[in-house]
Amino acid sequence: MMISLTIDDRQIQVAGGTSLLKACLDSGIYIPHICFMEESDRSPASCRLCWVEIEGHSWPVTACTVTIDHPIAVKTDTPAVRHLQRSALQLLLSVHRVECKKCPANRQCVLQNIARFLEVGLKPGRLQRRLKEPDVDGSHPYLDHYPNRCVLCGKCIRVCRNHDNRTALTFAGRGFHTVIRSFGRFDSDTVACDSCRACVEICPVGALVIREA
Amino acid sequence: MNNGTLRQRYQKLKAEADRRRKASEEAPGAKIRIGMATCGIAAGALETKAAFEKEIAARGIQAQVQTVGCNGHCYAEPCVVIDHPDSGFPPILYPEVSPGKATMLAKLFLQGFDPRLEHILGATVENDMIPAVADFPRFHLEKRVITQKCGKIDPEDIYAYIAEGGYAALTDCLQQRPEEIIAEIKAAGLRGRGGAGYPTGNKWELARGAAGSEKFVICNADEGDPGAYMDRTLLESNPHQVIEGLIICAYSVGAAKCLIYVRSEYPLAVRIIRTALGQASDAGILGESVLGSDFAVEVEVFEGSGAFVCGEETALIRSIEGHRGMPKHRPPYPALAGLWGCPTVINNVKTLATIPPIVTNGADWFRQIGTQNSPGTAVFSVVGNVTHPGLVEIPMGTTLRSLIFDVCGGIPGKKAFKAVQIGGPSGGCLSEAFLDTPIDFDSLTKAGAMMGSGGLVIMDEENCLVDVSRYFLEFTQKESCGKCTFCRIGTHHLLEILGRLTTGDGSMEDLDLLQGLSEDIKAGSLCGLGKTAPNPVLTSLRYFAEDYRAHAQEKRCPGLTCRALMTYYIDLAKCAVGCEACVGVCPVEAIFTTSNRKKGIDQEKCVKCGECRVVCPPEYDAVEKVSPPGLAPLVERPAEPRKQN
Ligand SMILES: Cc1cc2nc3c(=O)[nH]c(=O)nc-3n(C[C@H](O)[C@H](O)[C@H](O)COP(=O)(O)O)c2cc1C
Ligand code: SF4
């Protein structure tokens, strides 16, 4: 069943059951987002960027968690929406080593794109920058992980199916110290991380890179 | 289903329970009931029990030593009730019974019939000889619905519970249609005791109406708030009331499988629940045919690994499913799509324990307790600067003032009340202006605090609200699951800012930043942990603005707590010539003798542990605290006398 939505000043028709974020993106309406993946059925809603205001709700909601089942009117550009988006971006930047020139994601980086869209610099505002130690985690046989680039969107975990059809990446630690980590056995004959590269390709910020031999 | 069979099955259990109780009551000699929940054991109840047993055996006294749960008077543990009919006295409650006191009571009371009145708290029943504890404010202001049987019965004996009327409510329910039970719970207006106060009946109705043949009920006994121990005490003192509520819930929503999710840091609770489940199965109350009916139910124990966030219902489910405990966005709510995607009711321990009394006494009875929108009682574990800490159960609507000053005896040591932190890390810090706030879900939320699951910390004037907020933020930041941006990173910044305020490195701009960041974290976080983590900061910023301003502007800690901003000195006008009390306790040898044989503190060496202040004899009371440290008068250490070789 098609449902009609009002997004800002546009009318769009979407199939019932889609998420609001996907509906907008499919219609060429950009909403900042990092952790959302089209293929997975339930968005983790962890990056907290895809805020929108829906008529009748007093406070912004994340578009990835709204399932379209009736017509709604949506605003993507209100002061409250932008405030939360900028605040979330600043938080991410406050734990990010901003050295774009040295980063393989330079020019395709989601943080750069969102900052440009929100018309802010790559700066954490009034927050002090806090980085993790060590800067590189080289415990994986093929991959280097850069926790100070990582935005913990978890996409790498969700695409990795390389180990008996199970993911070999996980979140580890808690709070500020949460990181992505690999676990399990990595025998070169059973694991083909160097040829798969799914996690490296999906990483939106260049936090996972194949280690140069 | 045959209601006659059901009733017969129950009558048989009840008759057996009555027979056992009578046999125990009629057994000659005294009964000594010792509180043996974790609080009692921590205070030495095991040693007390051993001392009674040894003395009874040695003297050949006829008496039984029985173990019961916690009666809530944790400040008085180990608590012992001695019921000694031959002495002519009513049953008497003795507080703080050390092994020495136990030996003395065995000799003088059990054998000598002298109850040693100077050691009693009171009689447990009304009588003409001894004041009854029921007349004390603590007892008559309390209203016990959930904890009514706690401390009275042996938690490891199902018949003790049945003799008190236990499992009659379940028997009743099994003769009703599930819809009728749900209607009764809705009519009672019961709201979840796990913190958020969601109407329990509505939750059950949702799950009952949800599609799917397989459904689950989970008892949430994760209890991760620092300082909270209501659920543990309840499970250790009367597990069957919770299990009965759980089975009624399962029957009402159509679930065949229940789980009790309890943290593995509660070994005694886990053991007592397992024992209780075993006994319930043996009695035919669990299993293929509950009390002979065609309702089948299983209950399993799941031991959580003690992450605070795993108390959040979606994270709890994830962890049972074998994943890292990380919350998910709701909706869908677990009542519709929970464990393994099936409709799942998750209720707190206290919520479930409230079910049997409601079924037995009816919704109208329940509504008479408490307030219009928050009927029933609230259980709090009261800790902090208060004369009688412990577990209390009060009707909703009781004011904070009455709870703190009447029920719990007020602030000890002539100090003034400063703040009450209610609702744990998700709750808020309220000032004196809120003492007349009634305790109910809505009033507390309005004040910026929260009912939470029942932690209540009382603070006197020597507490610093900046430091208290820092403490709670340290907890929430450590326990944040790390999933979402605002909570993971935002609480880290909050903690850092609070940290620098407590060391005097903060500024007035920091207060602005705290406020703005807190509001964003509240609005932007995914789950309840992040949404409520800023509450201690927001409330203290609002109600204790002066504490923050003093730290930021004057580098002064009004509560004299933040070590970097305060110091100790010895008032030479009060210090006694020749007294050496403080010298030995100082761990860093910072105390020296002045030229007129009084004492001074070497500020360079002092680590501000405060030991000297504790030991300074009250008649001198010479050790003072000041903030900022620069206010301490300078006392010169006399030049070292030349060593004689
Ligand atoms: C961070 C966090 C921790 C929680 N911890 C507990 C807990 O320890 N025990 C509990 O019963 N509910 C806890 N809750 C609330 C549960 O998510 C859920 O609302 C509750 O168990 C529902 O039961 P009730 O309706 O009986 O209150 C917690 C919630 C959050 C956000
Ligand atoms: S609010 Fe905190 S605990 Fe909750 S999902 Fe986000 S990071 Fe995890």
Coordinates of N, CA and C in Angstrom, one line a residue, chain B residues 164-302:
Chain B
E164 N 0.9 -18.8 55.9 CA 0.5 -17.4 56.0 C -0.5 -17.0 54.9
G165 N -1.0 -18.0 54.2 CA -2.0 -17.7 53.2 C -1.4 -17.7 51.8
G166 N -0.2 -18.0 51.7 CA 0.5 -18.0 50.4 C -0.1 -19.0 49.4
Y167 N -0.1 -18.6 48.1 CA -0.6 -19.4 47.0 C -2.1 -19.5 47.0
A168 N -2.8 -18.9 47.9 CA -4.3 -18.8 47.8 C -4.7 -17.9 46.7
A169 N -3.9 -16.9 46.5 CA -4.3 -15.9 45.4 C -4.1 -16.7 44.0
L170 N -3.1 -17.5 43.9 CA -2.9 -18.2 42.6 C -4.1 -19.2 42.4
T171 N -4.5 -19.9 43.5 CA -5.6 -20.8 43.4 C -6.8 -20.1 43.0
D172 N -7.0 -18.9 43.5 CA -8.2 -18.0 43.1 C -8.1 -17.7 41.6
C173 N -6.9 -17.3 41.2 CA -6.7 -16.9 39.8 C -7.0 -18.0 38.8
L174 N -6.5 -19.2 39.2 CA -6.7 -20.3 38.2 C -8.2 -20.7 38.0
Q175 N -9.0 -20.2 38.9 CA -10.5 -20.4 38.8 C -11.1 -19.3 38.0
Q176 N -10.3 -18.3 37.6 CA -10.9 -17.1 36.9 C -10.4 -17.2 35.4
R177 N -11.1 -16.4 34.6 CA -10.5 -16.2 33.2 C -9.4 -15.2 33.3
P178 N -8.4 -15.4 32.5 CA -7.2 -14.4 32.5 C -7.7 -13.0 32.4
E179 N -8.7 -12.7 31.5 CA -9.2 -11.4 31.3 C -9.7 -10.8 32.6
E180 N -10.3 -11.6 33.5 CA -10.8 -11.1 34.7 C -9.7 -10.6 35.6
I181 N -8.6 -11.4 35.6 CA -7.5 -11.0 36.5 C -6.8 -9.7 36.0
I182 N -6.7 -9.7 34.7 CA -6.1 -8.4 34.1 C -7.0 -7.2 34.4
A183 N -8.3 -7.4 34.3 CA -9.2 -6.3 34.7 C -9.0 -5.9 36.1
E184 N -8.8 -6.8 37.0 CA -8.6 -6.5 38.4 C -7.3 -5.7 38.6
I185 N -6.3 -6.2 38.0 CA -5.0 -5.5 38.1 C -5.1 -4.0 37.5
K186 N -5.8 -3.9 36.4 CA -6.0 -2.6 35.9 C -6.8 -1.7 36.8
A187 N -7.8 -2.3 37.4 CA -8.7 -1.6 38.3 C -7.9 -1.1 39.5
A188 N -6.9 -1.9 39.9 CA -6.1 -1.6 41.1 C -5.2 -0.4 40.8
G189 N -4.9 -0.2 39.5 CA -4.1 0.9 39.1 C -2.6 0.7 39.4
L190 N -2.2 -0.6 39.5 CA -0.8 -0.9 39.9 C 0.1 -0.4 38.8
R191 N 1.2 0.3 39.2 CA 2.2 0.8 38.2 C 3.5 0.1 38.5
G192 N 4.3 -0.2 37.5 CA 5.5 -0.9 37.6 C 6.5 -0.3 38.6
R193 N 7.0 -1.1 39.5 CA 7.9 -0.7 40.5 C 9.4 -0.7 40.1
G194 N 9.6 -1.0 38.8 CA 11.0 -1.0 38.3 C 11.6 0.4 37.9
G195 N 10.7 1.4 38.0 CA 11.2 2.7 37.8 C 10.3 3.6 37.0
A196 N 9.9 3.1 35.9 CA 9.1 4.0 35.0 C 7.7 4.2 35.3
G197 N 7.1 3.2 36.1 CA 5.8 3.3 36.5 C 4.7 3.0 35.5
Y198 N 5.0 2.2 34.5 CA 4.1 1.9 33.5 C 2.9 1.0 34.1
P199 N 1.7 1.3 33.7 CA 0.6 0.5 34.3 C 0.7 -1.0 34.0
T200 N 0.8 -1.8 35.0 CA 1.0 -3.2 34.9 C -0.1 -4.0 34.1
G201 N -1.3 -3.6 34.5 CA -2.4 -4.3 33.8 C -2.4 -4.0 32.3
N202 N -2.1 -2.8 31.9 CA -2.1 -2.5 30.5 C -1.0 -3.3 29.8
K203 N 0.2 -3.5 30.4 CA 1.3 -4.3 29.9 C 0.8 -5.7 29.7
W204 N 0.1 -6.3 30.7 CA -0.3 -7.7 30.6 C -1.3 -7.8 29.5
E205 N -2.2 -6.8 29.4 CA -3.3 -6.9 28.4 C -2.7 -6.9 26.9
L206 N -1.7 -6.0 26.8 CA -1.0 -5.9 25.5 C -0.4 -7.3 25.1
A207 N 0.3 -7.9 26.1 CA 1.0 -9.2 25.8 C -0.1 -10.3 25.6
R208 N -1.1 -10.2 26.3 CA -2.2 -11.2 26.2 C -2.8 -11.2 24.8
G209 N -3.0 -9.9 24.3 CA -3.6 -9.7 23.0 C -2.7 -9.9 21.9
A210 N -1.4 -10.0 22.1 CA -0.4 -10.0 21.1 C -0.4 -11.4 20.4
A211 N -0.2 -11.3 19.1 CA -0.2 -12.6 18.3 C 1.0 -13.4 18.7
G212 N 0.8 -14.8 18.6 CA 1.9 -15.7 18.9 C 1.5 -16.7 20.0
S213 N 1.9 -17.9 19.8 CA 1.5 -18.9 20.7 C 2.5 -19.0 21.9
E214 N 3.7 -18.6 21.6 CA 4.7 -18.7 22.6 C 5.0 -17.3 23.2
K215 N 4.8 -17.3 24.5 CA 5.0 -16.0 25.2 C 5.9 -16.2 26.5
F216 N 6.5 -15.1 26.9 CA 7.4 -15.3 28.1 C 7.0 -14.2 29.1
V217 N 7.4 -14.6 30.4 CA 7.3 -13.6 31.5 C 8.7 -13.6 32.1
I218 N 9.2 -12.4 32.3 CA 10.5 -12.2 32.9 C 10.4 -11.4 34.2
C219 N 10.9 -11.9 35.3 CA 11.0 -11.1 36.5 C 12.4 -10.4 36.5
N220 N 12.3 -9.1 36.5 CA 13.6 -8.3 36.4 C 14.1 -8.1 37.8
A221 N 15.1 -8.9 38.2 CA 15.8 -8.8 39.5 C 17.3 -8.4 39.2
D222 N 17.5 -7.5 38.3 CA 18.9 -7.1 38.0 C 19.4 -6.1 39.0
E223 N 18.5 -5.3 39.4 CA 18.8 -4.3 40.5 C 20.3 -3.8 40.5
G224 N 20.5 -2.9 39.5 CA 21.9 -2.4 39.4 C 22.2 -1.1 40.0
D225 N 21.2 -0.4 40.5 CA 21.4 1.0 41.1 C 22.4 0.8 42.3
P226 N 23.4 1.7 42.3 CA 24.3 1.6 43.5 C 23.6 1.9 44.8
G227 N 23.7 1.1 45.8 CA 23.1 1.4 47.1 C 21.7 0.8 47.2
A228 N 21.1 0.2 46.2 CA 19.8 -0.3 46.2 C 19.8 -1.8 46.5
Y229 N 18.9 -2.2 47.4 CA 18.9 -3.6 47.8 C 17.5 -4.1 48.1
M230 N 16.5 -3.4 47.6 CA 15.1 -3.8 47.9 C 14.8 -5.2 47.3
D231 N 15.1 -5.4 46.0 CA 14.7 -6.6 45.4 C 15.5 -7.8 45.9
R232 N 16.8 -7.6 46.2 CA 17.6 -8.6 46.8 C 16.9 -9.1 48.1
T233 N 16.6 -8.1 49.0 CA 16.1 -8.4 50.3 C 14.7 -9.2 50.2
L234 N 13.9 -8.7 49.2 CA 12.6 -9.4 49.0 C 12.8 -10.8 48.6
L235 N 13.7 -11.0 47.7 CA 14.0 -12.4 47.2 C 14.6 -13.3 48.2
E236 N 15.4 -12.7 49.1 CA 16.0 -13.5 50.2 C 15.1 -13.7 51.3
S237 N 14.1 -12.9 51.4 CA 13.2 -13.0 52.6 C 11.9 -13.6 52.4
N238 N 11.4 -13.5 51.1 CA 10.1 -14.1 50.8 C 10.0 -14.4 49.3
P239 N 10.7 -15.3 48.8 CA 10.8 -15.6 47.3 C 9.4 -16.0 46.8
H240 N 8.7 -16.7 47.6 CA 7.4 -17.3 47.1 C 6.4 -16.3 46.7
Q241 N 6.4 -15.1 47.3 CA 5.4 -14.1 47.0 C 5.7 -13.6 45.5
V242 N 7.0 -13.5 45.2 CA 7.4 -13.1 43.8 C 7.0 -14.2 42.8
I243 N 7.3 -15.4 43.2 CA 7.1 -16.5 42.3 C 5.5 -16.7 42.1
E244 N 4.8 -16.4 43.1 CA 3.3 -16.5 43.0 C 2.8 -15.4 42.0
G245 N 3.4 -14.2 42.2 CA 3.0 -13.2 41.2 C 3.4 -13.5 39.8
L246 N 4.6 -14.1 39.7 CA 5.1 -14.5 38.4 C 4.1 -15.5 37.7
I247 N 3.7 -16.5 38.5 CA 2.8 -17.5 37.9 C 1.5 -16.9 37.5
I248 N 1.0 -16.0 38.4 CA -0.3 -15.4 38.0 C -0.2 -14.6 36.7
C249 N 1.0 -13.9 36.6 CA 1.2 -13.1 35.4 C 1.2 -14.1 34.2
A250 N 2.0 -15.2 34.3 CA 2.1 -16.1 33.2 C 0.7 -16.6 32.8
Y251 N -0.1 -17.0 33.8 CA -1.4 -17.5 33.5 C -2.3 -16.4 32.8
S252 N -2.1 -15.2 33.3 CA -2.9 -14.1 32.7 C -2.6 -13.8 31.3
V253 N -1.3 -13.8 31.0 CA -0.9 -13.4 29.6 C -0.8 -14.6 28.7
G254 N -0.9 -15.8 29.2 CA -0.8 -17.0 28.4 C 0.6 -17.4 28.1
A255 N 1.5 -17.3 29.1 CA 2.9 -17.7 28.9 C 3.1 -19.0 29.6
A256 N 3.9 -19.9 29.0 CA 4.2 -21.2 29.6 C 5.6 -21.2 30.2
K257 N 6.3 -20.1 29.9 CA 7.7 -20.1 30.4 C 8.1 -18.8 31.0
C258 N 8.7 -18.9 32.2 CA 9.1 -17.7 33.0 C 10.5 -17.7 33.2
L259 N 11.1 -16.5 33.4 CA 12.5 -16.4 33.7 C 12.7 -15.5 34.9
I260 N 13.5 -15.8 35.8 CA 13.9 -14.8 36.8 C 15.3 -14.3 36.5
Y261 N 15.4 -13.1 36.1 CA 16.7 -12.6 35.7 C 17.4 -11.9 36.9
V262 N 18.3 -12.6 37.5 CA 18.9 -12.1 38.8 C 20.4 -12.0 38.6
R263 N 20.9 -10.9 39.2 CA 22.4 -10.7 39.0 C 23.2 -11.7 39.8
S264 N 24.3 -12.2 39.2 CA 25.0 -13.3 39.9 C 25.8 -12.8 41.1
E265 N 25.8 -11.4 41.3 CA 26.4 -10.9 42.5 C 25.5 -11.1 43.7
Y266 N 24.4 -11.7 43.5 CA 23.4 -12.0 44.6 C 23.4 -13.5 44.9
P267 N 24.5 -14.1 45.3 CA 24.5 -15.6 45.4 C 23.4 -16.1 46.4
L268 N 23.2 -15.4 47.5 CA 22.2 -15.9 48.4 C 20.8 -15.9 47.8
A269 N 20.5 -14.8 47.1 CA 19.2 -14.7 46.5 C 19.0 -15.8 45.5
V270 N 20.1 -16.0 44.7 CA 20.0 -17.1 43.6 C 19.7 -18.4 44.3
R271 N 20.5 -18.7 45.4 CA 20.3 -20.0 46.1 C 18.8 -20.1 46.6
I272 N 18.4 -19.0 47.2 CA 17.0 -19.1 47.8 C 16.0 -19.2 46.8
I273 N 16.1 -18.6 45.6 CA 15.1 -18.7 44.6 C 15.1 -20.1 44.0
R274 N 16.3 -20.7 43.8 CA 16.4 -22.0 43.3 C 15.7 -23.0 44.3
T275 N 16.0 -22.8 45.6 CA 15.3 -23.7 46.6 C 13.8 -23.6 46.5
A276 N 13.4 -22.3 46.4 CA 11.9 -22.0 46.4 C 11.3 -22.7 45.1
L277 N 12.0 -22.6 44.0 CA 11.4 -23.1 42.8 C 11.3 -24.6 42.9
G278 N 12.4 -25.2 43.5 CA 12.4 -26.7 43.7 C 11.2 -27.1 44.5
Q279 N 11.0 -26.4 45.6 CA 9.9 -26.7 46.5 C 8.5 -26.5 45.9
A280 N 8.4 -25.5 45.1 CA 7.2 -25.2 44.4 C 6.9 -26.3 43.4
S281 N 7.9 -26.8 42.7 CA 7.7 -27.9 41.8 C 7.2 -29.2 42.5
D282 N 7.9 -29.4 43.6 CA 7.6 -30.6 44.4 C 6.1 -30.5 44.9
A283 N 5.7 -29.3 45.2 CA 4.4 -29.2 45.8 C 3.3 -29.1 44.7
G284 N 3.7 -29.2 43.4 CA 2.8 -29.2 42.3 C 2.3 -27.8 41.9
I285 N 3.1 -26.8 42.3 CA 2.6 -25.5 42.0 C 3.3 -25.0 40.7
L286 N 4.4 -25.7 40.3 CA 5.0 -25.4 39.0 C 5.0 -26.7 38.3
G287 N 5.1 -26.6 37.0 CA 5.2 -27.8 36.2 C 4.0 -28.0 35.2
E288 N 3.9 -29.3 34.8 CA 2.9 -29.6 33.8 C 1.5 -29.2 34.1
S289 N 1.1 -29.3 35.4 CA -0.2 -29.1 35.8 C -0.2 -28.3 37.1
V290 N -0.4 -27.0 37.0 CA -0.3 -26.2 38.2 C -1.5 -26.4 39.1
L291 N -1.2 -26.9 40.3 CA -2.3 -27.3 41.3 C -3.4 -28.1 40.7
G292 N -2.9 -29.1 39.8 CA -3.9 -30.0 39.2 C -4.7 -29.4 38.1
S293 N -4.5 -28.1 37.7 CA -5.2 -27.5 36.6 C -4.6 -27.9 35.3
D294 N -5.2 -27.4 34.2 CA -4.5 -27.7 32.9 C -3.6 -26.6 32.5
F295 N -3.2 -25.8 33.4 CA -2.2 -24.7 33.1 C -0.8 -25.2 33.5
A296 N 0.1 -25.2 32.5 CA 1.5 -25.6 32.7 C 2.4 -24.4 32.6
V297 N 3.4 -24.4 33.6 CA 4.3 -23.3 33.5 C 5.7 -23.8 34.1
E298 N 6.7 -23.2 33.5 CA 8.1 -23.5 34.0 C 8.7 -22.2 34.4
V299 N 9.5 -22.2 35.4 CA 10.3 -21.0 35.8 C 11.8 -21.4 35.8
E300 N 12.6 -20.6 35.1 CA 14.0 -20.8 35.1 C 14.7 -19.6 35.7
V301 N 15.9 -19.8 36.2 CA 16.7 -18.7 36.8 C 17.7 -18.3 35.7
F302 N 17.9 -17.1 35.4 CA 19.0 -16.6 34.5 C 19.8 -15.7 35.3

